GROMACS .gro file of C-alpha atoms in nm:
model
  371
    1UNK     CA    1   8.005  13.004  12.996
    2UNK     CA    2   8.407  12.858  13.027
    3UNK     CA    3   8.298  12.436  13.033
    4UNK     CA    4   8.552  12.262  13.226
    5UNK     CA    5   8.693  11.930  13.135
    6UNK     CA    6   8.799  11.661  13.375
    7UNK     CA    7   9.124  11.746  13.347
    8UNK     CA    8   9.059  12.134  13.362
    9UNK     CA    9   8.889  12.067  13.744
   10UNK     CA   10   9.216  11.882  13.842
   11UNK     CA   11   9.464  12.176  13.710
   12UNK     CA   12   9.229  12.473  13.881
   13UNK     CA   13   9.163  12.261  14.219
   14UNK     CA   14   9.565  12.210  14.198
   15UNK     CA   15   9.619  12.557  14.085
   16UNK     CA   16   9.459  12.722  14.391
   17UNK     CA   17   9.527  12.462  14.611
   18UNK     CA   18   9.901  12.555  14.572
   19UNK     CA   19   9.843  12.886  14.554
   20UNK     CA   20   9.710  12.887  14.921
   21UNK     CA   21  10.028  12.697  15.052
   22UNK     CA   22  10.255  12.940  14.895
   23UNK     CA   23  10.142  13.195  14.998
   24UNK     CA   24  10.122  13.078  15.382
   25UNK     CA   25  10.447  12.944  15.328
   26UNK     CA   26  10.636  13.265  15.204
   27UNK     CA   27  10.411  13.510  15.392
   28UNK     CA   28  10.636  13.471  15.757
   29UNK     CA   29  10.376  13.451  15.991
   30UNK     CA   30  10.475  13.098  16.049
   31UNK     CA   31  10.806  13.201  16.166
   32UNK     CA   32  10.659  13.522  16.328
   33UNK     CA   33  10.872  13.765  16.109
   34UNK     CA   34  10.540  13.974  16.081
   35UNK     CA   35  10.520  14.276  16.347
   36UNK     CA   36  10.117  14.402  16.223
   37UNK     CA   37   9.818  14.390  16.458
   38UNK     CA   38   9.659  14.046  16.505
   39UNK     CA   39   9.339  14.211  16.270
   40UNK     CA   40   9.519  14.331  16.005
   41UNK     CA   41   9.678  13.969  15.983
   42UNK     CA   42   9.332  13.818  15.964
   43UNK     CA   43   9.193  14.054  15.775
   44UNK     CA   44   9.499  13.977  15.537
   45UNK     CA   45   9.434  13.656  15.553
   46UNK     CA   46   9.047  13.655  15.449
   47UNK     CA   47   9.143  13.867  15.102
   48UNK     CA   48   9.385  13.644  15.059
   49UNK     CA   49   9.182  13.298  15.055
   50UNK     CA   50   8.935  13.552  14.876
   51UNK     CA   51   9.202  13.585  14.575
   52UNK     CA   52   9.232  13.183  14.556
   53UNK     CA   53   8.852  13.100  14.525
   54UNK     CA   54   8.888  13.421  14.307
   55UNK     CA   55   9.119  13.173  14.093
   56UNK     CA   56   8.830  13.004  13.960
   57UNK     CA   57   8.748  13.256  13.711
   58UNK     CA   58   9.122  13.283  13.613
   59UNK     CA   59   9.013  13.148  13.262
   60UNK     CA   60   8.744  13.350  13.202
   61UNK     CA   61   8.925  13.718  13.285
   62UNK     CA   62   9.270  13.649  13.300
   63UNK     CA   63   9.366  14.010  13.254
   64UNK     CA   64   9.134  14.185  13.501
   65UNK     CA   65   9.237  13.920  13.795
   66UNK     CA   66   9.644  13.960  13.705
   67UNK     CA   67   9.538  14.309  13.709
   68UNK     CA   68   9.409  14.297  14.053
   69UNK     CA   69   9.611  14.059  14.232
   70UNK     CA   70   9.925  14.279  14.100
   71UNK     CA   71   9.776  14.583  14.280
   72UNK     CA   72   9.677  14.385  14.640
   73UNK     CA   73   9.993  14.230  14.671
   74UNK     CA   74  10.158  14.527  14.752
   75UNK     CA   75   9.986  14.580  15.044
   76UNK     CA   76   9.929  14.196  15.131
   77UNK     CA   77  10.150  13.926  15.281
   78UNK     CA   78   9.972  13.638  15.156
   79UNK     CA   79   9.925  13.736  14.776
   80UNK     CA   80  10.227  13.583  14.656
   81UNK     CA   81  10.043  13.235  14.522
   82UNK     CA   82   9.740  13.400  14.377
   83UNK     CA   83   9.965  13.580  14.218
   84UNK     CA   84  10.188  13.405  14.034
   85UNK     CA   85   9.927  13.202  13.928
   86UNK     CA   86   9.691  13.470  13.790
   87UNK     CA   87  10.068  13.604  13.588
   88UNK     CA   88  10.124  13.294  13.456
   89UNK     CA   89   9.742  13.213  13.352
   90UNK     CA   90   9.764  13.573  13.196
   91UNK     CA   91  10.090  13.474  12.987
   92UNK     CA   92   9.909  13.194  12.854
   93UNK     CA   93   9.585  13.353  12.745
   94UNK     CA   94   9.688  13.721  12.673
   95UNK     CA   95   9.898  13.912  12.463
   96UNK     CA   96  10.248  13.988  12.493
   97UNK     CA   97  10.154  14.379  12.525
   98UNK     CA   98   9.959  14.315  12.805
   99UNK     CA   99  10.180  14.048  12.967
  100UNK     CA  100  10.449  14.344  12.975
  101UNK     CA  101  10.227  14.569  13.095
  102UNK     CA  102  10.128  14.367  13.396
  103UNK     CA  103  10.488  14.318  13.441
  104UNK     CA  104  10.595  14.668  13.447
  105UNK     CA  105  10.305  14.790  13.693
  106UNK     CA  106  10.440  14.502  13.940
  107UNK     CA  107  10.801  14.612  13.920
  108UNK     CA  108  10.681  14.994  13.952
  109UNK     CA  109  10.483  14.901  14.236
  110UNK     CA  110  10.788  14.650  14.422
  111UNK     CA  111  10.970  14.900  14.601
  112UNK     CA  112  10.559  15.047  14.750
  113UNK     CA  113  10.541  14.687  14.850
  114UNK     CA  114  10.928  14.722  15.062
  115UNK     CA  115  10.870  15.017  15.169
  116UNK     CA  116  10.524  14.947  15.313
  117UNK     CA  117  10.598  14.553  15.440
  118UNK     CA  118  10.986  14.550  15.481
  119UNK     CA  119  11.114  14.206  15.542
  120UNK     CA  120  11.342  14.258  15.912
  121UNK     CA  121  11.541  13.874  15.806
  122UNK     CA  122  11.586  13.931  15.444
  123UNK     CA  123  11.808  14.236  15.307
  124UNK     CA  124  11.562  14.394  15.034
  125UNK     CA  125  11.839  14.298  14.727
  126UNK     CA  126  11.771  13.971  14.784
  127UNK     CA  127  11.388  13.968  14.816
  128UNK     CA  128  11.429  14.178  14.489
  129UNK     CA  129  11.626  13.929  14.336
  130UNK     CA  130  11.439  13.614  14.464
  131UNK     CA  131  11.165  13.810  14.288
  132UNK     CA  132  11.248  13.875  13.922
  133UNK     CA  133  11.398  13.511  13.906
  134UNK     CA  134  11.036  13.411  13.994
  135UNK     CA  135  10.851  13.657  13.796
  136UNK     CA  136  11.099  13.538  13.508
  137UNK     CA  137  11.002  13.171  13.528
  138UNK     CA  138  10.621  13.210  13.565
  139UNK     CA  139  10.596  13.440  13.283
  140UNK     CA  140  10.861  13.226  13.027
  141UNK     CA  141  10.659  12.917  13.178
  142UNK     CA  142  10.343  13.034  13.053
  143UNK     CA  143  10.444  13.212  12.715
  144UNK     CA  144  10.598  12.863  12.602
  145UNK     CA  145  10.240  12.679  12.739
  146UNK     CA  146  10.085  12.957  12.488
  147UNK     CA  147  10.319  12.944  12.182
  148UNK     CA  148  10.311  12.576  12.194
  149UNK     CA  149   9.903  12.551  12.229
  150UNK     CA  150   9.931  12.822  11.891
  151UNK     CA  151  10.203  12.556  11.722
  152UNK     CA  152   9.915  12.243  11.796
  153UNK     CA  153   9.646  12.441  11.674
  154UNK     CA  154   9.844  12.561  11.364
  155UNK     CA  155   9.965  12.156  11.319
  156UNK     CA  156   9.591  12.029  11.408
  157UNK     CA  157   9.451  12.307  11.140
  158UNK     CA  158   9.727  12.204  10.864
  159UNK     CA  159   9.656  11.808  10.890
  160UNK     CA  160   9.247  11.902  10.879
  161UNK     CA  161   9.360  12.074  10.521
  162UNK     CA  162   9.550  11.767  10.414
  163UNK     CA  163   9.322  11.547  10.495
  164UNK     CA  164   9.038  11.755  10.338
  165UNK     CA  165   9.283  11.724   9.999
  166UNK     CA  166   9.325  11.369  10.039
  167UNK     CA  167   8.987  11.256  10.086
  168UNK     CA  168   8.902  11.499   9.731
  169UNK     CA  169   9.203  11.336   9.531
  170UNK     CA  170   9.055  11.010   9.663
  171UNK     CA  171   8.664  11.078   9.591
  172UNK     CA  172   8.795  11.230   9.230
  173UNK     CA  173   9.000  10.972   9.122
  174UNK     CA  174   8.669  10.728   9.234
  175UNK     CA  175   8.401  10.876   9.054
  176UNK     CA  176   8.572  11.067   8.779
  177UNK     CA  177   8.695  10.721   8.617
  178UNK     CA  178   8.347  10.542   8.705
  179UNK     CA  179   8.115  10.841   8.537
  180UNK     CA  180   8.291  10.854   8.282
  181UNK     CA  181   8.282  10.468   8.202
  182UNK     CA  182   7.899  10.553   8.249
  183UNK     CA  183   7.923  10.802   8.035
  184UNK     CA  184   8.054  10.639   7.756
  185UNK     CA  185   7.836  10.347   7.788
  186UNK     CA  186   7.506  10.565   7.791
  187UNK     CA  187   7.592  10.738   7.512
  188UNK     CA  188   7.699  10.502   7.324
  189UNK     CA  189   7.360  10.308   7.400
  190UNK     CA  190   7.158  10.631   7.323
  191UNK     CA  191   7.311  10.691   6.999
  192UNK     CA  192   7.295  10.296   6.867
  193UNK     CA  193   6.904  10.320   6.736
  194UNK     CA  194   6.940  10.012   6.566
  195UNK     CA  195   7.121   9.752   6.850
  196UNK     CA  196   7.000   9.459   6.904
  197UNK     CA  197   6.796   9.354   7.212
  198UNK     CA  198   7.145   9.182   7.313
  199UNK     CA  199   7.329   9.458   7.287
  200UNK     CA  200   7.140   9.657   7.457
  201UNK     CA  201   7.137   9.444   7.757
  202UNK     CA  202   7.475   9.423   7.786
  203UNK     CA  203   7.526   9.757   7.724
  204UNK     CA  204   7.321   9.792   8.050
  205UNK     CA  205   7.450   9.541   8.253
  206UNK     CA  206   7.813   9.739   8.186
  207UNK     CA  207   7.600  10.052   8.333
  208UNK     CA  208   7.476   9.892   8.578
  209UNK     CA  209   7.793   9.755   8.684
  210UNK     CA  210   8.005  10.077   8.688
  211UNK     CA  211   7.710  10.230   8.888
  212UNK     CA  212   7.726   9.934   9.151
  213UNK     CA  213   8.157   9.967   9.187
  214UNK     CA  214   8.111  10.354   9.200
  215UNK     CA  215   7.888  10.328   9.467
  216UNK     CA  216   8.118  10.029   9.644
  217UNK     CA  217   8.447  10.239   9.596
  218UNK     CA  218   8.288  10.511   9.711
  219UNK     CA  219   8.151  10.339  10.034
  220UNK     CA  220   8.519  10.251  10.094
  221UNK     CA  221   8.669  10.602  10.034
  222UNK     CA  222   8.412  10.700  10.383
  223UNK     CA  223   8.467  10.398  10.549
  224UNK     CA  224   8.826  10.532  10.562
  225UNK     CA  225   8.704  10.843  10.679
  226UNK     CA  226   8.465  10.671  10.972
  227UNK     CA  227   8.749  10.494  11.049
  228UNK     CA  228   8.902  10.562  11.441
  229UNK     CA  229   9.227  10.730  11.448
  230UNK     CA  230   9.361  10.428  11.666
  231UNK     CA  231   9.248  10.159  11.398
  232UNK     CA  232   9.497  10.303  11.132
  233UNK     CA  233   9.480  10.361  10.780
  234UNK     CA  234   9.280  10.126  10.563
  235UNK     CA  235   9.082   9.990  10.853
  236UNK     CA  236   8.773  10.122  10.756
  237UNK     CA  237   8.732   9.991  10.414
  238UNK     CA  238   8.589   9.670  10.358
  239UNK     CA  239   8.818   9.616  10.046
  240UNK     CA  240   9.135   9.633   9.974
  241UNK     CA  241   9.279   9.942   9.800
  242UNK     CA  242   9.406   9.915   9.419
  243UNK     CA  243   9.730   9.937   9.338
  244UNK     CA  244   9.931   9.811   9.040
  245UNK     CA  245   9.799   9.437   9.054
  246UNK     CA  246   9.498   9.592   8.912
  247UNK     CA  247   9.649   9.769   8.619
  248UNK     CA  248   9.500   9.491   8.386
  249UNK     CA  249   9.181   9.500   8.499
  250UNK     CA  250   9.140   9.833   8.487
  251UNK     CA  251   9.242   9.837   8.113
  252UNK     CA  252   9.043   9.555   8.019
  253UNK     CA  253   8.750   9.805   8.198
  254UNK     CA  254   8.871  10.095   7.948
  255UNK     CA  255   8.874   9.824   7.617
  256UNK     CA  256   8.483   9.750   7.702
  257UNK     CA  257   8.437  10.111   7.721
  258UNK     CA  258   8.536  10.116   7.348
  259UNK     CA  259   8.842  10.220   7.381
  260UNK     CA  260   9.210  10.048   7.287
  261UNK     CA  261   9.445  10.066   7.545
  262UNK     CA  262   9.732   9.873   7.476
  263UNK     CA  263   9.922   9.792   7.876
  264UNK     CA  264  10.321   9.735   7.900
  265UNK     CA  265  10.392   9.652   8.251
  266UNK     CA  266  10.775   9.548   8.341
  267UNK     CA  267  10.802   9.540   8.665
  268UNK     CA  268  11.151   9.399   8.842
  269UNK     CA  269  10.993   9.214   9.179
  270UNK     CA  270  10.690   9.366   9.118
  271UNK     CA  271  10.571   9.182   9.447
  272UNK     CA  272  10.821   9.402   9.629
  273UNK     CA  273  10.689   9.734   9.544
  274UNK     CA  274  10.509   9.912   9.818
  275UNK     CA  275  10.114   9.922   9.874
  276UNK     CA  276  10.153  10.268   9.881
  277UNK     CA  277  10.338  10.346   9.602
  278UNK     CA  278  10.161  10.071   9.418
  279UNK     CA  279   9.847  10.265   9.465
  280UNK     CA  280   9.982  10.590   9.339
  281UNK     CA  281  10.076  10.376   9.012
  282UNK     CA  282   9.693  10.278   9.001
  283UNK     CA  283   9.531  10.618   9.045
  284UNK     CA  284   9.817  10.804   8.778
  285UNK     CA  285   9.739  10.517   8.511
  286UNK     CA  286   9.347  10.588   8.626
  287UNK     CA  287   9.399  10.944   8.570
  288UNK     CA  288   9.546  10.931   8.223
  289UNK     CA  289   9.257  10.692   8.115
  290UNK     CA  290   8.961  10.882   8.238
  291UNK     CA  291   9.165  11.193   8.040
  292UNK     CA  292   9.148  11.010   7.746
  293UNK     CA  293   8.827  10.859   7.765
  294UNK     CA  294   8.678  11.242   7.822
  295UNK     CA  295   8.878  11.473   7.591
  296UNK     CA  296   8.927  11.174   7.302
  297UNK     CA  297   8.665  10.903   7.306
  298UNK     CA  298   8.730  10.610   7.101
  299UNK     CA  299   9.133  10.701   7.079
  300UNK     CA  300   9.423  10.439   7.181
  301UNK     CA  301   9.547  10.474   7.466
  302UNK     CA  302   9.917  10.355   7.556
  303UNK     CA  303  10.017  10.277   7.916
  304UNK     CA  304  10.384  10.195   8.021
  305UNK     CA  305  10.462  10.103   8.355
  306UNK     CA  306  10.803  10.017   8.406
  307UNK     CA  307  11.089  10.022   8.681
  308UNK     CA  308  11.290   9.813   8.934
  309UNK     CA  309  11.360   9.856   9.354
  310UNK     CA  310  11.643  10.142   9.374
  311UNK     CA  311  11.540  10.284   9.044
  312UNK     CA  312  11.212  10.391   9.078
  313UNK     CA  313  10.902  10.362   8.895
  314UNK     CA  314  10.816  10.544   8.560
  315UNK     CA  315  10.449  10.571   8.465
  316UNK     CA  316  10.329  10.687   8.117
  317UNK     CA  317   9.973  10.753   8.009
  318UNK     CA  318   9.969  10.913   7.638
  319UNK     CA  319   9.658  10.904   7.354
  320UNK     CA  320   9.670  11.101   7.046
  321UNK     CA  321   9.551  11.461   7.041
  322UNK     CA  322   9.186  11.512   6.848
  323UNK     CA  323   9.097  11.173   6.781
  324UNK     CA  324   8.759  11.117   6.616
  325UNK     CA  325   8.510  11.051   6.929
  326UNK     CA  326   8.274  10.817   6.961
  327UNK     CA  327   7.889  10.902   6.952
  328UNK     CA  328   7.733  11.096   7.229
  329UNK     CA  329   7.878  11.445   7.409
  330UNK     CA  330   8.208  11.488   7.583
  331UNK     CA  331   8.222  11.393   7.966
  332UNK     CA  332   8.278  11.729   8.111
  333UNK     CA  333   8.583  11.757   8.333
  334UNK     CA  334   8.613  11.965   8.656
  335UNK     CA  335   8.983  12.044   8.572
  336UNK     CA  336   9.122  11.921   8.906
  337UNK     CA  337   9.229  11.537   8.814
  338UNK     CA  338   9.553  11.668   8.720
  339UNK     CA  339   9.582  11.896   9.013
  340UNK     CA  340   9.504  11.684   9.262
  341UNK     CA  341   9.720  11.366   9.073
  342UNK     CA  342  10.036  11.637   9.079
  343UNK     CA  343   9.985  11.705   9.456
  344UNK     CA  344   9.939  11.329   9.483
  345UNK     CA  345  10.234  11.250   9.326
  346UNK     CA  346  10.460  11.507   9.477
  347UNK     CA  347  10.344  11.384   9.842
  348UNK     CA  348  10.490  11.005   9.755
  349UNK     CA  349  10.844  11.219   9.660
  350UNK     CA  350  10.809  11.166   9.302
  351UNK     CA  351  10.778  11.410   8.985
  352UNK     CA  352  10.507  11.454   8.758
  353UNK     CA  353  10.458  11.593   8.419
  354UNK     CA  354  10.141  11.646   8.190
  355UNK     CA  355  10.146  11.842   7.810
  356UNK     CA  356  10.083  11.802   7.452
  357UNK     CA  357  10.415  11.597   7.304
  358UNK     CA  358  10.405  11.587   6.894
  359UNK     CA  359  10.030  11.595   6.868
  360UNK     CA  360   9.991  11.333   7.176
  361UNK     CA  361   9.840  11.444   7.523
  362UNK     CA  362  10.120  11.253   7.785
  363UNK     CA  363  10.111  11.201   8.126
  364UNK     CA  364  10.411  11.110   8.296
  365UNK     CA  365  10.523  11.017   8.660
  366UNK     CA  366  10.827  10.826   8.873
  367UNK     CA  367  10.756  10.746   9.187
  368UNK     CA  368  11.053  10.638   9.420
  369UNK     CA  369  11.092  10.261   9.471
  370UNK     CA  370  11.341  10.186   9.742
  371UNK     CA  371  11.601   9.850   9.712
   0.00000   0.00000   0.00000
């Protein structure tokens, strides 16, 4: 069952209502140019306000009612506006093939439709004529309603896929870099068997820490997502998002993890760099560090952030390769950080590189900065 919208009602009620003045309009019994019995006219008449209420179901069988009304208006005066209608609903629901097809039998059956109702004011070239330039514009009409329906379904199906990306860059780049903080700490607490009671406790507090901002990034990651499109971006989350003022604190989170990161930030107007590209600065350095921390525990890390408005900004993550590893098991990765940081990256119009580099892993980005 075909459920109508508010706005459907108003186009069908429209659709037939217009249909019905058409066709008395055109038909020429107003002007008394037809010479048939009073019946037939009536009788005309009924199958004709028949084919408007038949209108109704235009969405449902386009095809079938084209197909009909094509056939009755060559023997009926007053199918010209369920027509049309029905060949333009038809050029916006069906295939080409069978638009051309329903265009063809109507021209095949055109000169049935002269010969059978000649008009005795209008020479026949020009009710030809008048014809094809009509048949023309419904059927173009409705092919571009079609095509561009396709184009907004193709558009709305392309931004769900983008968004779907975003929103797993986003909940990667969250958790990845808190578990593996977790990680580090839990295994690090399992394998210390002789830690004080101190030690311990802080070791857990760190845990239980990292377990509390996982679970508050996270919460903003779907509050962006719960968010209504007219709010805008970022309305949704109760905090705001990170971006390069953070860098420090998010090294100082990677030293209490156990490993040295050493931070060079030079940064020309730094307070002039954009949010956005701020926070594409925050997740690559994020990235790098939640790299190192799972394929070399306990290594030293370098970060270099560097770059000035109209030059850009140049981003550098790098950690030796096989570094001894602190107690416990590797944090397994699911090999899409650098994926997703790449696609990230390339979206903000900047360039990205990750590889071993003389027996260092190195990450590498620039990200546009405009003057």
């Amino acid at each position: 069952m075909v459920t109508r919208s508010r706005r459907d009602w108003i186009v069908d009620v429209t659709a037939i209502a217009v249909a019905a003045c058409f066709s008395v309009l055109t038909s020429g019994v107003l002007f008394g140019e037809v010479r048939e019995p009073h019946w037939l006219v009536v009788l005309d008449q009924i199958a004709a306000a028949g084919a408007c209420a038949a209108l109704w179901l235009r969405r449902r069988h386009p095809f079938a009612l084209a197909l009909a009304l094509v056939v009755l208006s060559t023997f009926s005066h007053f199918m010209g506006g369920p027509l049309w209608v029905a060949l333009f609903t038809a050029a916006v629901h069906c295939r080409p093939r069978t638009v051309a097809l329903l265009v063809a039998l109507l021209l095949a059956l055109r000169p049935v439709s002269l010969a059978l109702r000649p008009e005795s004011q209008v020479p026949d070239q020009v009710v030809v004529a008048a014809s094809l330039v009509m048949l023309t514009a419904v059927i173009s009409w409705g092919m571009t309603v079609r095509y561009r329906r396709r184009l907004l379904a193709t558009l709305y199906q392309q931004a769900r896929r983008e968004t779907r990306e975003a929103v797993a860059r986003e909940m990667h780049d969250v958790l990845a870099h808190r578990l593996s903080l977790l990680s580090v700490h839990a295994g690090a607490l399992e394998y210390a068997a002789g830690a004080s009671p101190q030690d311990v406790q802080r070791a857990a507090g760190v845990i239980r820490e990292s377990a509390h901002q996982a679970l508050e990034e996270l919460r903003d990651v779907i509050g962006v997502l719960r968010a209504a499109p007219e709010e805008g971006p970022g309305t949704g989350s109760a905090r705001p998002q990170p971006t390069h003022r953070e860098l420090p604190r998010l090294a100082g989170e990677a030293r209490r993890a156990g490993a040295p990161v050493t931070l060079d930030q030079r940064l020309d107007a730094a307070d002039t760099l954009p949010d956005t590209t701020g926070r594409t600065v925050y997740r690559v350095v994020q990235e790098g560090l939640t790299n190192a921390r799972k394929h070399a525990p306990g290594a030293a890390a370098t970060v270099t952030v560097e770059g000035a408005p109209g030059e850009g900004v140049t981003v550098e993550v790098s950690n030796p390769v096989g570094a001894p590893q602190l107690p416990g098991r590797l944090v397994p990765g699911s090999g899409r950080g650098l994926t997703g940081l790449r696609e990230r990256v390339t979206l903000a119009g900047g360039r990205f590189e990750a590889g071993r580099d003389r027996g260092r892993f190195r990450l590498h980005a620039w990200l546009p900065w405009p003057p």
